[in-house]
PDB file of N, CA and C in Angstrom:
ATOM      1  N   MET L   1       0.840  -1.174   0.000  1.00 47.00           N
ATOM      2  CA  MET L   1       0.000   0.000   0.000  1.00 47.00           C
ATOM      3  C   MET L   1       0.887   1.239   0.000  1.00 47.00           C
ATOM      4  N   SER L   2       0.731   2.094  -0.981  1.00 54.00           N
ATOM      5  CA  SER L   2       1.548   3.302  -1.034  1.00 54.00           C
ATOM      6  C   SER L   2       0.824   4.430  -0.312  1.00 54.00           C
ATOM      7  N   ARG L   3       1.616   5.270   0.296  1.00 63.00           N
ATOM      8  CA  ARG L   3       1.090   6.412   1.033  1.00 63.00           C
ATOM      9  C   ARG L   3       1.247   7.672   0.197  1.00 63.00           C
ATOM     10  N   LYS L   4       0.330   8.596   0.429  1.00 71.00           N
ATOM     11  CA  LYS L   4       0.483   9.901  -0.200  1.00 71.00           C
ATOM     12  C   LYS L   4       1.603  10.638   0.524  1.00 71.00           C
ATOM     13  N   PRO L   5       2.423  11.386  -0.219  1.00 76.00           N
ATOM     14  CA  PRO L   5       3.446  12.166   0.475  1.00 76.00           C
ATOM     15  C   PRO L   5       2.796  13.227   1.356  1.00 76.00           C
ATOM     16  N   PRO L   6       3.449  13.560   2.461  1.00 83.00           N
ATOM     17  CA  PRO L   6       2.872  14.568   3.353  1.00 83.00           C
ATOM     18  C   PRO L   6       2.793  15.932   2.665  1.00 83.00           C
ATOM     19  N   THR L   7       1.820  16.696   3.069  1.00 91.00           N
ATOM     20  CA  THR L   7       1.639  18.038   2.520  1.00 91.00           C
ATOM     21  C   THR L   7       2.459  19.039   3.330  1.00 91.00           C
ATOM     22  N   GLN L   8       2.636  20.212   2.765  1.00 94.00           N
ATOM     23  CA  GLN L   8       3.310  21.283   3.503  1.00 94.00           C
ATOM     24  C   GLN L   8       2.512  21.627   4.761  1.00 94.00           C
ATOM     25  N   GLU L   9       1.189  21.566   4.655  1.00 95.00           N
ATOM     26  CA  GLU L   9       0.336  21.846   5.815  1.00 95.00           C
ATOM     27  C   GLU L   9       0.599  20.843   6.938  1.00 95.00           C
ATOM     28  N   ALA L  10       0.710  19.561   6.589  1.00 95.00           N
ATOM     29  CA  ALA L  10       0.985  18.536   7.599  1.00 95.00           C
ATOM     30  C   ALA L  10       2.356  18.760   8.229  1.00 95.00           C
ATOM     31  N   PHE L  11       3.339  19.130   7.408  1.00 96.00           N
ATOM     32  CA  PHE L  11       4.680  19.394   7.920  1.00 96.00           C
ATOM     33  C   PHE L  11       4.664  20.591   8.874  1.00 96.00           C
ATOM     34  N   ASP L  12       3.946  21.640   8.508  1.00 96.00           N
ATOM     35  CA  ASP L  12       3.844  22.817   9.379  1.00 96.00           C
ATOM     36  C   ASP L  12       3.170  22.462  10.707  1.00 96.00           C
ATOM     37  N   LYS L  13       2.134  21.639  10.644  1.00 97.00           N
ATOM     38  CA  LYS L  13       1.449  21.210  11.874  1.00 97.00           C
ATOM     39  C   LYS L  13       2.387  20.373  12.740  1.00 97.00           C
ATOM     40  N   LEU L  14       3.177  19.518  12.098  1.00 97.00           N
ATOM     41  CA  LEU L  14       4.136  18.695  12.832  1.00 97.00           C
ATOM     42  C   LEU L  14       5.130  19.590  13.565  1.00 97.00           C
ATOM     43  N   LEU L  15       5.685  20.562  12.867  1.00 97.00           N
ATOM     44  CA  LEU L  15       6.642  21.459  13.512  1.00 97.00           C
ATOM     45  C   LEU L  15       5.998  22.202  14.669  1.00 97.00           C
ATOM     46  N   ASN L  16       4.765  22.664  14.489  1.00 97.00           N
ATOM     47  CA  ASN L  16       4.068  23.360  15.559  1.00 97.00           C
ATOM     48  C   ASN L  16       3.814  22.442  16.747  1.00 97.00           C
ATOM     49  N   TRP L  17       3.569  21.158  16.470  1.00 97.00           N
ATOM     50  CA  TRP L  17       3.364  20.176  17.545  1.00 97.00           C
ATOM     51  C   TRP L  17       4.668  19.972  18.316  1.00 97.00           C
ATOM     52  N   LEU L  18       5.789  19.977  17.602  1.00 97.00           N
ATOM     53  CA  LEU L  18       7.077  19.802  18.276  1.00 97.00           C
ATOM     54  C   LEU L  18       7.407  20.993  19.161  1.00 97.00           C
ATOM     55  N   ASP L  19       7.113  22.199  18.662  1.00 96.00           N
ATOM     56  CA  ASP L  19       7.337  23.408  19.447  1.00 96.00           C
ATOM     57  C   ASP L  19       6.698  24.584  18.718  1.00 96.00           C
ATOM     58  N   PRO L  20       5.971  25.440  19.426  1.00 95.00           N
ATOM     59  CA  PRO L  20       5.357  26.593  18.766  1.00 95.00           C
ATOM     60  C   PRO L  20       6.385  27.555  18.159  1.00 95.00           C
ATOM     61  N   ASP L  21       7.591  27.588  18.728  1.00 97.00           N
ATOM     62  CA  ASP L  21       8.669  28.409  18.185  1.00 97.00           C
ATOM     63  C   ASP L  21       9.300  27.648  17.013  1.00 97.00           C
ATOM     64  N   ARG L  22       9.205  28.198  15.822  1.00 97.00           N
ATOM     65  CA  ARG L  22       9.636  27.502  14.597  1.00 97.00           C
ATOM     66  C   ARG L  22      11.116  27.095  14.661  1.00 97.00           C
ATOM     67  N   GLU L  23      11.958  27.941  15.213  1.00 98.00           N
ATOM     68  CA  GLU L  23      13.387  27.617  15.305  1.00 98.00           C
ATOM     69  C   GLU L  23      13.612  26.429  16.239  1.00 98.00           C
ATOM     70  N   GLN L  24      12.941  26.456  17.394  1.00 98.00           N
ATOM     71  CA  GLN L  24      13.067  25.337  18.334  1.00 98.00           C
ATOM     72  C   GLN L  24      12.493  24.056  17.735  1.00 98.00           C
ATOM     73  N   ALA L  25      11.393  24.197  17.004  1.00 97.00           N
ATOM     74  CA  ALA L  25      10.785  23.031  16.356  1.00 97.00           C
ATOM     75  C   ALA L  25      11.756  22.411  15.351  1.00 97.00           C
ATOM     76  N   GLY L  26      12.450  23.250  14.599  1.00 97.00           N
ATOM     77  CA  GLY L  26      13.430  22.756  13.638  1.00 97.00           C
ATOM     78  C   GLY L  26      14.558  22.001  14.324  1.00 97.00           C
ATOM     79  N   LYS L  27      15.006  22.519  15.456  1.00 98.00           N
ATOM     80  CA  LYS L  27      16.057  21.831  16.224  1.00 98.00           C
ATOM     81  C   LYS L  27      15.563  20.475  16.717  1.00 98.00           C
ATOM     82  N   LYS L  28      14.340  20.452  17.245  1.00 97.00           N
ATOM     83  CA  LYS L  28      13.779  19.191  17.733  1.00 97.00           C
ATOM     84  C   LYS L  28      13.615  18.189  16.593  1.00 97.00           C
ATOM     85  N   TYR L  29      13.175  18.683  15.435  1.00 98.00           N
ATOM     86  CA  TYR L  29      13.022  17.826  14.255  1.00 98.00           C
ATOM     87  C   TYR L  29      14.356  17.157  13.931  1.00 98.00           C
ATOM     88  N   ARG L  30      15.422  17.949  13.881  1.00 98.00           N
ATOM     89  CA  ARG L  30      16.740  17.402  13.534  1.00 98.00           C
ATOM     90  C   ARG L  30      17.233  16.413  14.589  1.00 98.00           C
ATOM     91  N   ILE L  31      16.980  16.711  15.853  1.00 98.00           N
ATOM     92  CA  ILE L  31      17.400  15.806  16.935  1.00 98.00           C
ATOM     93  C   ILE L  31      16.654  14.476  16.834  1.00 98.00           C
ATOM     94  N   ILE L  32      15.343  14.548  16.647  1.00 98.00           N
ATOM     95  CA  ILE L  32      14.539  13.320  16.539  1.00 98.00           C
ATOM     96  C   ILE L  32      14.956  12.527  15.304  1.00 98.00           C
ATOM     97  N   HIS L  33      15.159  13.209  14.185  1.00 98.00           N
ATOM     98  CA  HIS L  33      15.552  12.533  12.948  1.00 98.00           C
ATOM     99  C   HIS L  33      16.877  11.799  13.147  1.00 98.00           C
ATOM    100  N   ALA L  34      17.849  12.463  13.781  1.00 98.00           N
ATOM    101  CA  ALA L  34      19.145  11.836  14.040  1.00 98.00           C
ATOM    102  C   ALA L  34      18.996  10.631  14.973  1.00 98.00           C
ATOM    103  N   ARG L  35      18.136  10.762  15.965  1.00 97.00           N
ATOM    104  CA  ARG L  35      17.915   9.640  16.887  1.00 97.00           C
ATOM    105  C   ARG L  35      17.300   8.453  16.163  1.00 97.00           C
ATOM    106  N   LEU L  36      16.344   8.722  15.285  1.00 98.00           N
ATOM    107  CA  LEU L  36      15.723   7.639  14.522  1.00 98.00           C
ATOM    108  C   LEU L  36      16.740   6.958  13.611  1.00 98.00           C
ATOM    109  N   ILE L  37      17.600   7.742  12.980  1.00 98.00           N
ATOM    110  CA  ILE L  37      18.646   7.154  12.136  1.00 98.00           C
ATOM    111  C   ILE L  37      19.525   6.235  12.992  1.00 98.00           C
ATOM    112  N   GLY L  38      19.845   6.688  14.194  1.00 97.00           N
ATOM    113  CA  GLY L  38      20.637   5.856  15.103  1.00 97.00           C
ATOM    114  C   GLY L  38      19.936   4.558  15.464  1.00 97.00           C
ATOM    115  N   ILE L  39      18.647   4.637  15.741  1.00 97.00           N
ATOM    116  CA  ILE L  39      17.873   3.437  16.083  1.00 97.00           C
ATOM    117  C   ILE L  39      17.907   2.445  14.924  1.00 97.00           C
ATOM    118  N   PHE L  40      17.624   2.936  13.711  1.00 98.00           N
ATOM    119  CA  PHE L  40      17.592   2.040  12.562  1.00 98.00           C
ATOM    120  C   PHE L  40      18.992   1.511  12.232  1.00 98.00           C
ATOM    121  N   SER L  41      20.008   2.338  12.399  1.00 97.00           N
ATOM    122  CA  SER L  41      21.391   1.891  12.170  1.00 97.00           C
ATOM    123  C   SER L  41      21.774   0.789  13.149  1.00 97.00           C
ATOM    124  N   ASN L  42      21.417   0.993  14.416  1.00 97.00           N
ATOM    125  CA  ASN L  42      21.748   0.001  15.443  1.00 97.00           C
ATOM    126  C   ASN L  42      21.070  -1.340  15.205  1.00 97.00           C
ATOM    127  N   HIS L  43      19.979  -1.336  14.466  1.00 97.00           N
ATOM    128  CA  HIS L  43      19.282  -2.574  14.138  1.00 97.00           C
ATOM    129  C   HIS L  43      19.741  -3.140  12.798  1.00 97.00           C
ATOM    130  N   GLY L  44      20.764  -2.549  12.222  1.00 96.00           N
ATOM    131  CA  GLY L  44      21.344  -3.072  10.991  1.00 96.00           C
ATOM    132  C   GLY L  44      20.516  -2.833   9.740  1.00 96.00           C
ATOM    133  N   CYS L  45      19.658  -1.842   9.762  1.00 96.00           N
ATOM    134  CA  CYS L  45      18.817  -1.551   8.598  1.00 96.00           C
ATOM    135  C   CYS L  45      19.678  -0.980   7.469  1.00 96.00           C
ATOM    136  N   ALA L  46      19.331  -1.351   6.242  1.00 95.00           N
ATOM    137  CA  ALA L  46      20.120  -0.967   5.074  1.00 95.00           C
ATOM    138  C   ALA L  46      20.048   0.531   4.771  1.00 95.00           C
ATOM    139  N   ASP L  47      18.912   1.164   4.988  1.00 96.00           N
ATOM    140  CA  ASP L  47      18.754   2.578   4.656  1.00 96.00           C
ATOM    141  C   ASP L  47      18.087   3.314   5.822  1.00 96.00           C
ATOM    142  N   PRO L  48      18.857   3.568   6.897  1.00 98.00           N
ATOM    143  CA  PRO L  48      18.265   4.178   8.094  1.00 98.00           C
ATOM    144  C   PRO L  48      17.666   5.559   7.852  1.00 98.00           C
ATOM    145  N   GLU L  49      18.241   6.342   6.954  1.00 97.00           N
ATOM    146  CA  GLU L  49      17.686   7.673   6.691  1.00 97.00           C
ATOM    147  C   GLU L  49      16.312   7.578   6.039  1.00 97.00           C
ATOM    148  N   LYS L  50      16.161   6.650   5.110  1.00 97.00           N
ATOM    149  CA  LYS L  50      14.857   6.454   4.463  1.00 97.00           C
ATOM    150  C   LYS L  50      13.820   6.011   5.491  1.00 97.00           C
ATOM    151  N   LEU L  51      14.215   5.137   6.410  1.00 98.00           N
ATOM    152  CA  LEU L  51      13.292   4.667   7.437  1.00 98.00           C
ATOM    153  C   LEU L  51      12.941   5.781   8.421  1.00 98.00           C
ATOM    154  N   ALA L  52      13.894   6.666   8.723  1.00 98.00           N
ATOM    155  CA  ALA L  52      13.600   7.819   9.578  1.00 98.00           C
ATOM    156  C   ALA L  52      12.585   8.724   8.884  1.00 98.00           C
ATOM    157  N   ASP L  53      12.764   8.933   7.577  1.00 97.00           N
ATOM    158  CA  ASP L  53      11.804   9.735   6.817  1.00 97.00           C
ATOM    159  C   ASP L  53      10.428   9.069   6.810  1.00 97.00           C
ATOM    160  N   GLU L  54      10.403   7.750   6.662  1.00 96.00           N
ATOM    161  CA  GLU L  54       9.137   7.006   6.682  1.00 96.00           C
ATOM    162  C   GLU L  54       8.441   7.180   8.026  1.00 96.00           C
ATOM    163  N   THR L  55       9.220   7.188   9.098  1.00 97.00           N
ATOM    164  CA  THR L  55       8.661   7.395  10.431  1.00 97.00           C
ATOM    165  C   THR L  55       7.983   8.763  10.509  1.00 97.00           C
ATOM    166  N   PHE L  56       8.664   9.793  10.028  1.00 97.00           N
ATOM    167  CA  PHE L  56       8.077  11.128  10.024  1.00 97.00           C
ATOM    168  C   PHE L  56       6.826  11.180   9.155  1.00 97.00           C
ATOM    169  N   ASP L  57       6.855  10.510   8.007  1.00 96.00           N
ATOM    170  CA  ASP L  57       5.672  10.490   7.133  1.00 96.00           C
ATOM    171  C   ASP L  57       4.475   9.874   7.848  1.00 96.00           C
ATOM    172  N   ARG L  58       4.713   8.785   8.569  1.00 96.00           N
ATOM    173  CA  ARG L  58       3.615   8.126   9.288  1.00 96.00           C
ATOM    174  C   ARG L  58       3.070   9.005  10.400  1.00 96.00           C
ATOM    175  N   VAL L  59       3.963   9.695  11.095  1.00 97.00           N
ATOM    176  CA  VAL L  59       3.515  10.604  12.155  1.00 97.00           C
ATOM    177  C   VAL L  59       2.708  11.749  11.549  1.00 97.00           C
ATOM    178  N   MET L  60       3.194  12.307  10.448  1.00 96.00           N
ATOM    179  CA  MET L  60       2.473  13.410   9.816  1.00 96.00           C
ATOM    180  C   MET L  60       1.088  12.979   9.330  1.00 96.00           C
ATOM    181  N   ALA L  61       0.942  11.725   8.954  1.00 95.00           N
ATOM    182  CA  ALA L  61      -0.358  11.226   8.505  1.00 95.00           C
ATOM    183  C   ALA L  61      -1.383  11.258   9.640  1.00 95.00           C
ATOM    184  N   LYS L  62      -0.915  11.287  10.884  1.00 96.00           N
ATOM    185  CA  LYS L  62      -1.811  11.287  12.048  1.00 96.00           C
ATOM    186  C   LYS L  62      -1.708  12.583  12.848  1.00 96.00           C
ATOM    187  N   ILE L  63      -1.126  13.620  12.251  1.00 97.00           N
ATOM    188  CA  ILE L  63      -0.805  14.822  13.022  1.00 97.00           C
ATOM    189  C   ILE L  63      -2.033  15.499  13.625  1.00 97.00           C
ATOM    190  N   ASP L  64      -3.151  15.522  12.922  1.00 96.00           N
ATOM    191  CA  ASP L  64      -4.337  16.167  13.505  1.00 96.00           C
ATOM    192  C   ASP L  64      -4.785  15.429  14.760  1.00 96.00           C
ATOM    193  N   TRP L  65      -4.810  14.099  14.710  1.00 96.00           N
ATOM    194  CA  TRP L  65      -5.188  13.302  15.877  1.00 96.00           C
ATOM    195  C   TRP L  65      -4.191  13.519  17.013  1.00 96.00           C
ATOM    196  N   LEU L  66      -2.904  13.507  16.676  1.00 96.00           N
ATOM    197  CA  LEU L  66      -1.870  13.669  17.700  1.00 96.00           C
ATOM    198  C   LEU L  66      -1.978  15.004  18.419  1.00 96.00           C
ATOM    199  N   ARG L  67      -2.190  16.053  17.652  1.00 95.00           N
ATOM    200  CA  ARG L  67      -2.256  17.382  18.259  1.00 95.00           C
ATOM    201  C   ARG L  67      -3.410  17.483  19.247  1.00 95.00           C
ATOM    202  N   GLU L  68      -4.478  16.760  19.017  1.00 95.00           N
ATOM    203  CA  GLU L  68      -5.635  16.829  19.909  1.00 95.00           C
ATOM    204  C   GLU L  68      -5.594  15.811  21.038  1.00 95.00           C
ATOM    205  N   ASN L  69      -4.924  14.674  20.815  1.00 96.00           N
ATOM    206  CA  ASN L  69      -5.057  13.568  21.760  1.00 96.00           C
ATOM    207  C   ASN L  69      -3.775  13.119  22.453  1.00 96.00           C
ATOM    208  N   PHE L  70      -2.631  13.320  21.844  1.00 95.00           N
ATOM    209  CA  PHE L  70      -1.402  12.787  22.432  1.00 95.00           C
ATOM    210  C   PHE L  70      -0.896  13.714  23.516  1.00 95.00           C
ATOM    211  N   GLU L  71      -0.606  13.125  24.668  1.00 93.00           N
ATOM    212  CA  GLU L  71      -0.018  13.870  25.772  1.00 93.00           C
ATOM    213  C   GLU L  71       1.347  13.278  26.050  1.00 93.00           C
ATOM    214  N   GLY L  72       2.301  14.142  26.246  1.00 92.00           N
ATOM    215  CA  GLY L  72       3.643  13.665  26.547  1.00 92.00           C
ATOM    216  C   GLY L  72       4.641  14.149  25.514  1.00 92.00           C
ATOM    217  N   GLU L  73       5.830  13.607  25.613  1.00 93.00           N
ATOM    218  CA  GLU L  73       6.940  13.997  24.758  1.00 93.00           C
ATOM    219  C   GLU L  73       6.791  13.381  23.369  1.00 93.00           C
ATOM    220  N   PRO L  74       6.747  14.204  22.328  1.00 95.00           N
ATOM    221  CA  PRO L  74       6.598  13.676  20.973  1.00 95.00           C
ATOM    222  C   PRO L  74       7.666  12.642  20.584  1.00 95.00           C
ATOM    223  N   THR L  75       8.875  12.789  21.118  1.00 95.00           N
ATOM    224  CA  THR L  75       9.937  11.834  20.786  1.00 95.00           C
ATOM    225  C   THR L  75       9.511  10.406  21.104  1.00 95.00           C
ATOM    226  N   ARG L  76       8.785  10.230  22.188  1.00 95.00           N
ATOM    227  CA  ARG L  76       8.318   8.886  22.562  1.00 95.00           C
ATOM    228  C   ARG L  76       7.420   8.308  21.477  1.00 95.00           C
ATOM    229  N   TYR L  77       6.557   9.144  20.917  1.00 97.00           N
ATOM    230  CA  TYR L  77       5.656   8.665  19.866  1.00 97.00           C
ATOM    231  C   TYR L  77       6.457   8.260  18.635  1.00 97.00           C
ATOM    232  N   PHE L  78       7.417   9.086  18.239  1.00 98.00           N
ATOM    233  CA  PHE L  78       8.258   8.760  17.094  1.00 98.00           C
ATOM    234  C   PHE L  78       8.988   7.436  17.297  1.00 98.00           C
ATOM    235  N   CYS L  79       9.510   7.219  18.497  1.00 96.00           N
ATOM    236  CA  CYS L  79      10.213   5.969  18.769  1.00 96.00           C
ATOM    237  C   CYS L  79       9.276   4.770  18.704  1.00 96.00           C
ATOM    238  N   GLY L  80       8.038   4.945  19.131  1.00 96.00           N
ATOM    239  CA  GLY L  80       7.047   3.872  19.033  1.00 96.00           C
ATOM    240  C   GLY L  80       6.745   3.537  17.575  1.00 96.00           C
ATOM    241  N   VAL L  81       6.612   4.553  16.743  1.00 97.00           N
ATOM    242  CA  VAL L  81       6.377   4.319  15.318  1.00 97.00           C
ATOM    243  C   VAL L  81       7.588   3.603  14.711  1.00 97.00           C
ATOM    244  N   ALA L  82       8.794   4.023  15.109  1.00 97.00           N
ATOM    245  CA  ALA L  82      10.013   3.367  14.608  1.00 97.00           C
ATOM    246  C   ALA L  82      10.030   1.890  14.993  1.00 97.00           C
ATOM    247  N   ARG L  83       9.617   1.577  16.220  1.00 96.00           N
ATOM    248  CA  ARG L  83       9.555   0.164  16.646  1.00 96.00           C
ATOM    249  C   ARG L  83       8.604  -0.623  15.754  1.00 96.00           C
ATOM    250  N   ASN L  84       7.476  -0.022  15.416  1.00 96.00           N
ATOM    251  CA  ASN L  84       6.534  -0.709  14.528  1.00 96.00           C
ATOM    252  C   ASN L  84       7.126  -0.919  13.149  1.00 96.00           C
ATOM    253  N   ILE L  85       7.872   0.042  12.645  1.00 96.00           N
ATOM    254  CA  ILE L  85       8.521  -0.117  11.341  1.00 96.00           C
ATOM    255  C   ILE L  85       9.547  -1.245  11.391  1.00 96.00           C
ATOM    256  N   LEU L  86      10.250  -1.354  12.506  1.00 95.00           N
ATOM    257  CA  LEU L  86      11.247  -2.424  12.643  1.00 95.00           C
ATOM    258  C   LEU L  86      10.619  -3.815  12.623  1.00 95.00           C
ATOM    259  N   LYS L  87       9.382  -3.907  13.053  1.00 90.00           N
ATOM    260  CA  LYS L  87       8.698  -5.210  13.053  1.00 90.00           C
ATOM    261  C   LYS L  87       8.419  -5.584  11.633  1.00 90.00           C
TER     262      LYS L  87
END
């Protein structure tokens, strides 16, 4: 099943969910992305950067739900999605 690529609107909502300050959100995005690459690398995945991007795409697909319902640190949610991708 192929997914639609995320929209600019979804990306903007994701950044706002990470932090209302756009600069801080960008920093958090880069930190989370690097952490995901590390997770996938440590599991011996062939293309950890692609899998990190896939993780972000999946999160962005649910961004409206997350913004209304998820409580806690967004990094935890990203790591949970990464675990599902590893399965």
